Amino acid sequence: MSTILDLATAEKEMALKWLEFTVAGFVKNMRQLRIKDTGALMASFKKQVIATADGRLQLDLSYALYGKFIDMGVGRGMGLGVKKGDDGFDRIRNSRGQLKRYGRKARKWYSKELAFQTKRLAELMSELHGTILISTVADALPTETIAITF
């Protein structure tokens, strides 16, 4: 029973550290790509680890929605209801419909980092489970010397 509690505690601690490290990676990517107009996106990260009744962990990582649009390179268009020929259209876009002032360019601060960190979390959790499994088996073995020949 204590091994199960130790495993749950170790999983939760690892998940919290992983969330901290992942958010730090996101902020580092935003600084490198100069995504810090107001700093609101960097400050919008909220993270939480929730342990469910069946022993599973749920990680909650949230941030401002417009951060995804920056990652995809979309947005910064016209207001709602502005049509070709309106004053707002000509002021913001050229005759081909392209933005005059802002060029949309995907700045991948989120997608690559999340894919890498998710894979890394899976590796860390499987390593943790393997280590605990080995220690549990070692504790359950008799104290006598066991010789295995191949």
Coordinates of N, CA, C and O in Angstrom, one line a residue:
M1 N 0.8 -1.2 0.0 CA 0.0 0.0 0.0 C 0.9 1.3 0.0 O 0.6 2.2 -0.7
S2 N 2.0 1.2 0.8 CA 2.8 2.4 0.8 C 3.5 2.7 -0.5 O 3.8 3.8 -0.9
T3 N 3.7 1.6 -1.3 CA 4.4 1.7 -2.6 C 3.4 2.5 -3.6 O 3.8 3.3 -4.3
I4 N 2.1 2.2 -3.5 CA 1.1 2.9 -4.3 C 1.1 4.4 -3.9 O 1.0 5.2 -4.8
L5 N 1.1 4.7 -2.6 CA 1.1 6.1 -2.2 C 2.4 6.8 -2.6 O 2.3 7.9 -3.0
D6 N 3.5 6.1 -2.5 CA 4.8 6.7 -3.0 C 4.7 6.9 -4.5 O 5.2 8.0 -4.9
L7 N 4.2 6.0 -5.2 CA 4.0 6.2 -6.7 C 3.2 7.4 -7.0 O 3.5 8.2 -7.9
A8 N 2.0 7.5 -6.4 CA 1.1 8.6 -6.6 C 1.8 10.0 -6.3 O 1.7 10.9 -7.0
T9 N 2.5 10.0 -5.2 CA 3.2 11.2 -4.8 C 4.3 11.6 -5.8 O 4.4 12.7 -6.2
A10 N 5.1 10.5 -6.2 CA 6.1 10.8 -7.1 C 5.6 11.2 -8.5 O 6.2 12.1 -9.1
E11 N 4.5 10.6 -8.9 CA 3.9 11.0 -10.2 C 3.4 12.5 -10.1 O 3.6 13.3 -11.1
K12 N 2.8 12.9 -9.0 CA 2.3 14.2 -8.9 C 3.4 15.2 -8.8 O 3.4 16.3 -9.5
E13 N 4.5 14.9 -8.1 CA 5.7 15.8 -8.1 C 6.3 15.9 -9.5 O 6.7 17.0 -9.9
M14 N 6.4 14.8 -10.2 CA 7.0 14.9 -11.5 C 6.1 15.7 -12.5 O 6.6 16.5 -13.3
A15 N 4.8 15.5 -12.4 CA 3.9 16.3 -13.2 C 4.0 17.8 -12.9 O 4.0 18.6 -13.9
L16 N 4.1 18.2 -11.7 CA 4.2 19.6 -11.3 C 5.5 20.1 -11.9 O 5.6 21.2 -12.4
K17 N 6.6 19.4 -11.7 CA 7.9 19.9 -12.2 C 7.9 19.9 -13.8 O 8.4 20.9 -14.4
W18 N 7.2 19.0 -14.4 CA 7.1 19.0 -15.9 C 6.3 20.2 -16.3 O 6.7 20.9 -17.3
L19 N 5.2 20.5 -15.6 CA 4.5 21.7 -16.0 C 5.3 23.0 -15.9 O 5.3 23.9 -16.7
E20 N 6.1 23.1 -14.8 CA 6.9 24.3 -14.6 C 7.9 24.4 -15.7 O 8.2 25.4 -16.3
F21 N 8.6 23.3 -16.0 CA 9.6 23.2 -17.1 C 9.0 23.6 -18.5 O 9.6 24.3 -19.3
T22 N 7.8 23.0 -18.7 CA 7.1 23.3 -20.0 C 6.8 24.7 -20.2 O 7.0 25.3 -21.2
V23 N 6.2 25.3 -19.1 CA 5.8 26.7 -19.2 C 7.1 27.6 -19.4 O 7.1 28.6 -20.1
A24 N 8.2 27.2 -18.7 CA 9.4 28.0 -18.9 C 9.9 27.9 -20.3 O 10.4 28.8 -20.9
G25 N 9.7 26.7 -20.9 CA 10.1 26.5 -22.4 C 9.2 27.4 -23.3 O 9.7 28.0 -24.2
F26 N 7.9 27.5 -23.0 CA 7.0 28.3 -23.8 C 7.5 29.8 -23.7 O 7.5 30.5 -24.7
V27 N 7.7 30.2 -22.5 CA 8.1 31.6 -22.3 C 9.5 31.9 -23.0 O 9.6 33.0 -23.6
K28 N 10.4 31.0 -22.9 CA 11.7 31.1 -23.6 C 11.4 31.3 -25.1 O 12.0 32.1 -25.8
N29 N 10.6 30.4 -25.7 CA 10.3 30.5 -27.1 C 9.7 31.8 -27.5 O 10.0 32.4 -28.5
M30 N 8.7 32.3 -26.6 CA 8.1 33.6 -26.9 C 9.1 34.7 -26.9 O 9.0 35.6 -27.7
R31 N 10.1 34.7 -26.0 CA 11.1 35.7 -25.9 C 12.0 35.6 -27.2 O 12.4 36.7 -27.7
Q32 N 12.4 34.4 -27.6 CA 13.2 34.3 -28.8 C 12.5 34.8 -30.0 O 13.2 35.4 -30.9
L33 N 11.2 34.5 -30.1 CA 10.5 34.9 -31.3 C 9.9 36.3 -31.2 O 9.1 36.8 -32.1
R34 N 10.2 37.0 -30.1 CA 9.7 38.4 -29.8 C 8.2 38.5 -29.8 O 7.6 39.3 -30.4
I35 N 7.5 37.5 -29.1 CA 6.1 37.6 -28.9 C 5.8 38.1 -27.6 O 5.6 37.3 -26.6
K36 N 5.9 39.4 -27.4 CA 5.7 40.0 -26.1 C 5.2 41.4 -26.2 O 5.7 42.3 -25.5
D37 N 4.2 41.6 -27.0 CA 3.6 42.9 -27.2 C 3.3 43.6 -25.9 O 3.7 44.7 -25.5
T38 N 2.4 42.9 -25.1 CA 2.0 43.5 -23.8 C 2.5 42.6 -22.6 O 2.4 43.0 -21.5
G39 N 2.9 41.4 -22.9 CA 3.3 40.5 -21.8 C 2.1 39.7 -21.3 O 2.2 38.9 -20.4
A40 N 0.9 40.0 -21.8 CA -0.3 39.3 -21.3 C -0.3 37.9 -21.6 O -0.8 37.1 -20.8
L41 N 0.2 37.5 -22.7 CA 0.2 36.0 -23.1 C 1.2 35.3 -22.1 O 0.8 34.2 -21.6
M42 N 2.3 35.8 -21.8 CA 3.3 35.2 -20.9 C 2.7 35.1 -19.5 O 2.9 34.1 -18.8
A43 N 1.9 36.1 -19.1 CA 1.3 36.1 -17.8 C 0.0 35.2 -17.7 O -0.5 35.0 -16.6
S44 N -0.5 34.8 -18.8 CA -1.8 34.1 -18.8 C -1.7 32.6 -18.5 O -2.7 31.9 -18.4
F45 N -0.5 32.0 -18.3 CA -0.4 30.6 -18.1 C -0.9 30.2 -16.7 O -0.6 30.8 -15.7
K46 N -1.8 29.2 -16.7 CA -2.3 28.6 -15.5 C -2.1 27.1 -15.6 O -2.4 26.5 -16.6
K47 N -1.5 26.5 -14.5 CA -1.2 25.1 -14.5 C -1.7 24.5 -13.2 O -1.7 25.1 -12.2
Q48 N -2.2 23.2 -13.4 CA -2.7 22.5 -12.2 C -2.6 21.0 -12.5 O -2.8 20.5 -13.6
V49 N -2.3 20.2 -11.4 CA -2.3 18.8 -11.5 C -3.5 18.3 -10.6 O -3.6 18.7 -9.4
I50 N -4.4 17.5 -11.2 CA -5.5 17.0 -10.5 C -5.4 15.5 -10.4 O -5.3 14.8 -11.4
A51 N -5.5 14.9 -9.2 CA -5.5 13.5 -9.0 C -6.9 13.0 -8.9 O -7.7 13.5 -8.2
T52 N -7.3 12.1 -9.8 CA -8.7 11.6 -9.9 C -8.8 10.4 -8.9 O -7.9 9.9 -8.3
A53 N -10.1 10.0 -8.7 CA -10.4 8.9 -7.7 C -9.8 7.6 -8.1 O -9.5 6.8 -7.3
D54 N -9.7 7.3 -9.4 CA -9.2 6.0 -9.9 C -7.7 6.0 -9.9 O -7.1 5.1 -10.5
G55 N -7.0 7.0 -9.4 CA -5.5 7.0 -9.3 C -4.8 7.6 -10.5 O -3.6 7.5 -10.6
R56 N -5.6 8.2 -11.5 CA -5.0 8.8 -12.6 C -4.7 10.3 -12.4 O -5.4 10.9 -11.6
L57 N -3.8 10.8 -13.1 CA -3.5 12.2 -13.0 C -4.0 13.0 -14.2 O -4.0 12.5 -15.3
Q58 N -4.5 14.2 -14.0 CA -5.0 15.0 -15.1 C -4.2 16.3 -14.9 O -4.2 17.0 -13.9
L59 N -3.5 16.7 -16.0 CA -2.7 17.9 -16.1 C -3.5 19.0 -16.8 O -4.1 18.7 -17.9
D60 N -3.6 20.1 -16.2 CA -4.4 21.3 -16.7 C -3.4 22.4 -17.0 O -2.8 22.9 -16.1
L61 N -3.3 22.7 -18.3 CA -2.4 23.8 -18.7 C -3.2 24.7 -19.6 O -3.7 24.3 -20.7
S62 N -3.4 26.0 -19.2 CA -4.2 26.9 -20.0 C -3.5 28.2 -20.2 O -2.6 28.6 -19.4
Y63 N -3.9 28.9 -21.3 CA -3.3 30.2 -21.6 C -4.2 31.0 -22.5 O -5.3 30.4 -22.9
A64 N -3.9 32.2 -22.8 CA -4.8 33.0 -23.6 C -5.0 32.4 -25.0 O -4.1 32.0 -25.6
L65 N -6.2 32.5 -25.5 CA -6.6 31.9 -26.8 C -5.8 32.5 -27.9 O -5.4 31.7 -28.8
Y66 N -5.5 33.7 -27.9 CA -4.9 34.4 -29.1 C -3.4 33.8 -29.2 O -2.8 34.0 -30.3
G67 N -2.9 33.2 -28.2 CA -1.5 32.6 -28.4 C -1.5 31.5 -29.4 O -0.5 31.4 -30.2
K68 N -2.6 30.8 -29.6 CA -2.7 29.8 -30.6 C -2.7 30.4 -32.0 O -2.1 29.9 -33.0
F69 N -3.3 31.6 -32.2 CA -3.4 32.2 -33.5 C -2.0 32.8 -33.9 O -1.7 32.7 -35.0
I70 N -1.2 33.2 -32.9 CA 0.1 33.6 -33.2 C 1.0 32.4 -33.6 O 1.7 32.5 -34.6
D71 N 0.8 31.3 -33.0 CA 1.5 30.1 -33.4 C 1.2 29.7 -34.8 O 2.0 29.2 -35.6
M72 N -0.1 29.8 -35.2 CA -0.5 29.4 -36.5 C -0.3 30.5 -37.6 O -0.3 30.2 -38.8
G73 N -0.1 31.7 -37.2 CA 0.2 32.8 -38.2 C -1.1 33.3 -38.8 O -1.1 33.8 -39.9
V74 N -2.2 33.3 -38.0 CA -3.4 33.9 -38.5 C -3.9 35.0 -37.6 O -3.3 35.1 -36.5
G75 N -4.9 35.8 -38.0 CA -5.4 36.8 -37.2 C -4.9 38.2 -37.7 O -4.4 38.3 -38.8
R76 N -5.1 39.2 -36.9 CA -4.7 40.6 -37.2 C -5.3 41.0 -38.6 O -4.7 41.7 -39.4
G77 N -6.6 40.7 -38.8 CA -7.3 41.0 -40.0 C -8.1 42.2 -39.8 O -7.8 43.2 -39.1
M78 N -9.3 42.2 -40.4 CA -10.2 43.3 -40.3 C -11.3 43.1 -39.3 O -11.5 41.9 -38.8
G79 N -12.0 44.1 -39.0 CA -13.1 44.0 -38.0 C -14.2 43.3 -38.6 O -14.3 43.1 -39.8
L80 N -15.2 42.9 -37.8 CA -16.3 42.2 -38.2 C -17.2 43.1 -39.1 O -17.5 44.2 -38.7
G81 N -17.6 42.6 -40.2 CA -18.5 43.3 -41.1 C -17.9 44.2 -42.1 O -18.5 44.8 -43.0
V82 N -16.5 44.3 -42.1 CA -15.8 45.1 -43.1 C -15.8 44.3 -44.4 O -15.3 43.2 -44.4
K83 N -16.2 45.0 -45.5 CA -16.3 44.3 -46.8 C -15.4 45.1 -47.8 O -15.0 46.2 -47.6
K84 N -15.1 44.4 -48.9 CA -14.3 45.0 -49.9 C -15.0 46.3 -50.5 O -16.2 46.2 -50.7
G85 N -14.3 47.3 -50.6 CA -14.9 48.6 -51.0 C -15.2 49.5 -49.8 O -15.4 50.7 -50.0
D86 N -15.3 49.0 -48.6 CA -15.5 49.9 -47.5 C -14.3 50.7 -47.2 O -13.2 50.3 -47.6
D87 N -14.4 51.7 -46.4 CA -13.3 52.5 -46.0 C -12.3 51.7 -45.2 O -11.1 51.8 -45.4
G88 N -12.8 50.9 -44.3 CA -11.9 50.1 -43.5 C -11.1 49.1 -44.3 O -9.9 48.8 -43.9
F89 N -11.6 48.6 -45.3 CA -10.9 47.6 -46.2 C -9.7 48.3 -46.9 O -8.6 47.8 -46.8
D90 N -10.0 49.4 -47.5 CA -8.9 50.1 -48.3 C -7.8 50.6 -47.3 O -6.7 50.7 -47.7
R91 N -8.2 51.0 -46.1 CA -7.2 51.5 -45.2 C -6.3 50.4 -44.7 O -5.1 50.6 -44.5
I92 N -6.8 49.2 -44.6 CA -6.0 48.1 -44.0 C -5.4 47.2 -45.1 O -4.3 46.7 -44.9
R93 N -6.1 47.0 -46.2 CA -5.6 46.0 -47.2 C -5.4 46.7 -48.6 O -6.0 47.7 -48.9
N94 N -4.5 46.1 -49.4 CA -4.3 46.6 -50.8 C -5.4 46.0 -51.7 O -6.3 45.3 -51.3
S95 N -5.3 46.2 -53.0 CA -6.3 45.8 -53.9 C -6.4 44.3 -54.1 O -7.4 43.8 -54.5
R96 N -5.3 43.6 -53.7 CA -5.4 42.1 -53.8 C -5.8 41.5 -52.5 O -5.9 40.3 -52.3
G97 N -6.2 42.3 -51.5 CA -6.7 41.8 -50.3 C -5.6 41.5 -49.2 O -5.9 41.0 -48.2
Q98 N -4.4 41.8 -49.5 CA -3.3 41.5 -48.6 C -3.1 42.6 -47.6 O -3.4 43.8 -47.9
L99 N -2.8 42.3 -46.4 CA -2.6 43.3 -45.3 C -1.4 44.2 -45.7 O -0.4 43.8 -46.1
K100 N -1.6 45.6 -45.6 CA -0.6 46.5 -45.9 C 0.5 46.6 -44.8 O 1.7 46.5 -45.1
R101 N 0.0 46.6 -43.6 CA 1.0 46.9 -42.5 C 1.5 45.6 -41.9 O 2.7 45.5 -41.5
Y102 N 0.7 44.6 -41.7 CA 1.1 43.4 -41.0 C 1.3 42.2 -41.9 O 0.3 41.9 -42.7
G103 N 2.4 41.6 -41.9 CA 2.5 40.3 -42.7 C 2.3 39.2 -41.7 O 2.9 39.1 -40.6
R104 N 1.4 38.3 -42.1 CA 1.1 37.1 -41.2 C 2.2 36.1 -41.4 O 2.5 35.7 -42.5
K105 N 2.8 35.7 -40.3 CA 3.8 34.7 -40.3 C 3.7 33.8 -39.0 O 3.6 34.4 -37.9
A106 N 3.7 32.5 -39.3 CA 3.6 31.6 -38.1 C 4.8 31.7 -37.3 O 5.9 31.6 -37.8
R107 N 4.6 31.9 -36.0 CA 5.7 31.9 -35.0 C 5.5 30.8 -34.1 O 4.7 30.9 -33.1
K108 N 6.1 29.7 -34.3 CA 5.9 28.4 -33.6 C 6.5 28.4 -32.2 O 7.5 27.8 -31.9
W109 N 5.8 29.0 -31.3 CA 6.2 29.0 -29.9 C 5.6 27.9 -29.1 O 6.1 27.5 -28.1
Y110 N 4.5 27.3 -29.6 CA 3.7 26.4 -28.9 C 3.8 24.9 -29.4 O 4.1 24.0 -28.6
S111 N 3.5 24.7 -30.7 CA 3.3 23.4 -31.2 C 4.5 22.5 -31.1 O 4.4 21.3 -30.7
K112 N 5.6 22.9 -31.5 CA 6.8 22.1 -31.4 C 7.2 21.8 -30.0 O 7.6 20.6 -29.7
E113 N 7.2 22.8 -29.2 CA 7.5 22.6 -27.7 C 6.6 21.6 -27.0 O 7.0 20.8 -26.3
L114 N 5.3 21.7 -27.3 CA 4.3 20.8 -26.7 C 4.5 19.4 -27.1 O 4.5 18.5 -26.3
A115 N 4.8 19.2 -28.4 CA 5.0 17.8 -28.9 C 6.3 17.2 -28.2 O 6.2 16.1 -27.8
F116 N 7.3 18.0 -28.1 CA 8.5 17.5 -27.5 C 8.3 17.2 -26.0 O 8.7 16.2 -25.5
Q117 N 7.7 18.1 -25.3 CA 7.5 18.0 -23.9 C 6.5 16.9 -23.5 O 6.7 16.2 -22.5
T118 N 5.5 16.6 -24.4 CA 4.6 15.5 -24.2 C 5.3 14.2 -24.3 O 5.1 13.3 -23.5
K119 N 6.2 14.1 -25.3 CA 7.0 12.9 -25.4 C 7.9 12.7 -24.2 O 8.0 11.6 -23.7
R120 N 8.5 13.8 -23.8 CA 9.4 13.7 -22.6 C 8.6 13.3 -21.4 O 9.2 12.5 -20.6
L121 N 7.4 13.8 -21.2 CA 6.6 13.4 -20.0 C 6.3 11.9 -20.0 O 6.4 11.2 -19.0
A122 N 6.0 11.4 -21.2 CA 5.8 9.9 -21.3 C 7.0 9.1 -21.0 O 6.9 8.1 -20.3
E123 N 8.2 9.6 -21.4 CA 9.4 8.9 -21.1 C 9.7 8.9 -19.6 O 10.1 7.9 -19.0
L124 N 9.5 10.1 -19.0 CA 9.7 10.2 -17.5 C 8.8 9.4 -16.7 O 9.2 8.7 -15.8
M125 N 7.5 9.3 -17.1 CA 6.6 8.5 -16.3 C 6.9 7.0 -16.5 O 6.8 6.3 -15.5
S126 N 7.2 6.6 -17.7 CA 7.5 5.2 -17.9 C 8.8 4.8 -17.1 O 8.9 3.7 -16.5
E127 N 9.8 5.7 -17.1 CA 11.0 5.5 -16.3 C 10.7 5.4 -14.8 O 11.2 4.5 -14.1
L128 N 9.8 6.3 -14.3 CA 9.4 6.2 -12.9 C 8.7 4.9 -12.6 O 9.0 4.3 -11.6
H129 N 7.8 4.5 -13.4 CA 7.0 3.2 -13.2 C 8.0 2.0 -13.2 O 7.9 1.1 -12.4
G130 N 9.0 2.1 -14.1 CA 9.9 1.0 -14.2 C 10.8 0.9 -13.0 O 11.0 -0.2 -12.4
T131 N 11.2 2.0 -12.5 CA 12.1 2.1 -11.3 C 11.3 1.6 -10.1 O 11.8 0.8 -9.3
I132 N 10.1 2.0 -9.9 CA 9.3 1.5 -8.8 C 9.0 0.1 -8.9 O 9.0 -0.7 -7.9
L133 N 8.7 -0.4 -10.1 CA 8.4 -1.8 -10.3 C 9.7 -2.7 -9.9 O 9.5 -3.7 -9.2
I134 N 10.8 -2.2 -10.4 CA 12.1 -3.0 -10.0 C 12.3 -3.0 -8.5 O 12.6 -4.0 -7.9
S135 N 12.1 -1.8 -7.9 CA 12.3 -1.8 -6.4 C 11.3 -2.6 -5.7 O 11.6 -3.3 -4.7
T136 N 10.0 -2.7 -6.2 CA 9.0 -3.5 -5.5 C 9.4 -5.0 -5.7 O 9.2 -5.8 -4.7
V137 N 9.8 -5.4 -6.8 CA 10.2 -6.8 -7.1 C 11.4 -7.1 -6.2 O 11.5 -8.2 -5.6
A138 N 12.4 -6.2 -6.1 CA 13.6 -6.5 -5.3 C 13.2 -6.6 -3.8 O 13.8 -7.4 -3.1
D139 N 12.2 -5.8 -3.3 CA 11.8 -5.9 -1.9 C 11.1 -7.2 -1.7 O 11.1 -7.8 -0.6
A140 N 10.4 -7.7 -2.7 CA 9.6 -8.9 -2.5 C 10.4 -10.2 -2.6 O 10.0 -11.3 -2.2
L141 N 11.6 -10.1 -3.2 CA 12.5 -11.3 -3.3 C 13.0 -11.8 -2.0 O 13.2 -10.9 -1.1
P142 N 13.2 -13.0 -1.8 CA 13.8 -13.5 -0.6 C 15.2 -13.0 -0.4 O 15.9 -12.6 -1.4
T143 N 15.7 -13.0 0.8 CA 17.0 -12.4 1.1 C 18.2 -13.3 0.7 O 19.3 -12.9 0.8
E144 N 17.8 -14.5 0.3 CA 18.9 -15.5 -0.1 C 19.4 -15.1 -1.4 O 18.7 -14.4 -2.2
T145 N 20.6 -15.6 -1.7 CA 21.2 -15.4 -3.0 C 20.5 -16.3 -4.1 O 20.3 -17.5 -3.8
I146 N 20.1 -15.7 -5.2 CA 19.5 -16.4 -6.2 C 20.4 -16.4 -7.4 O 20.8 -15.3 -7.9
A147 N 20.7 -17.6 -8.0 CA 21.6 -17.7 -9.1 C 20.8 -18.0 -10.3 O 20.0 -18.9 -10.3
I148 N 20.9 -17.2 -11.4 CA 20.2 -17.4 -12.6 C 21.3 -17.7 -13.7 O 22.2 -16.9 -13.9
T149 N 21.2 -18.9 -14.3 CA 22.1 -19.2 -15.4 C 21.4 -19.3 -16.7 O 20.3 -19.8 -16.8
F150 N 22.0 -18.8 -17.7 CA 21.5 -18.8 -19.1 C 22.2 -19.8 -20.0 O 23.3 -20.0 -19.9

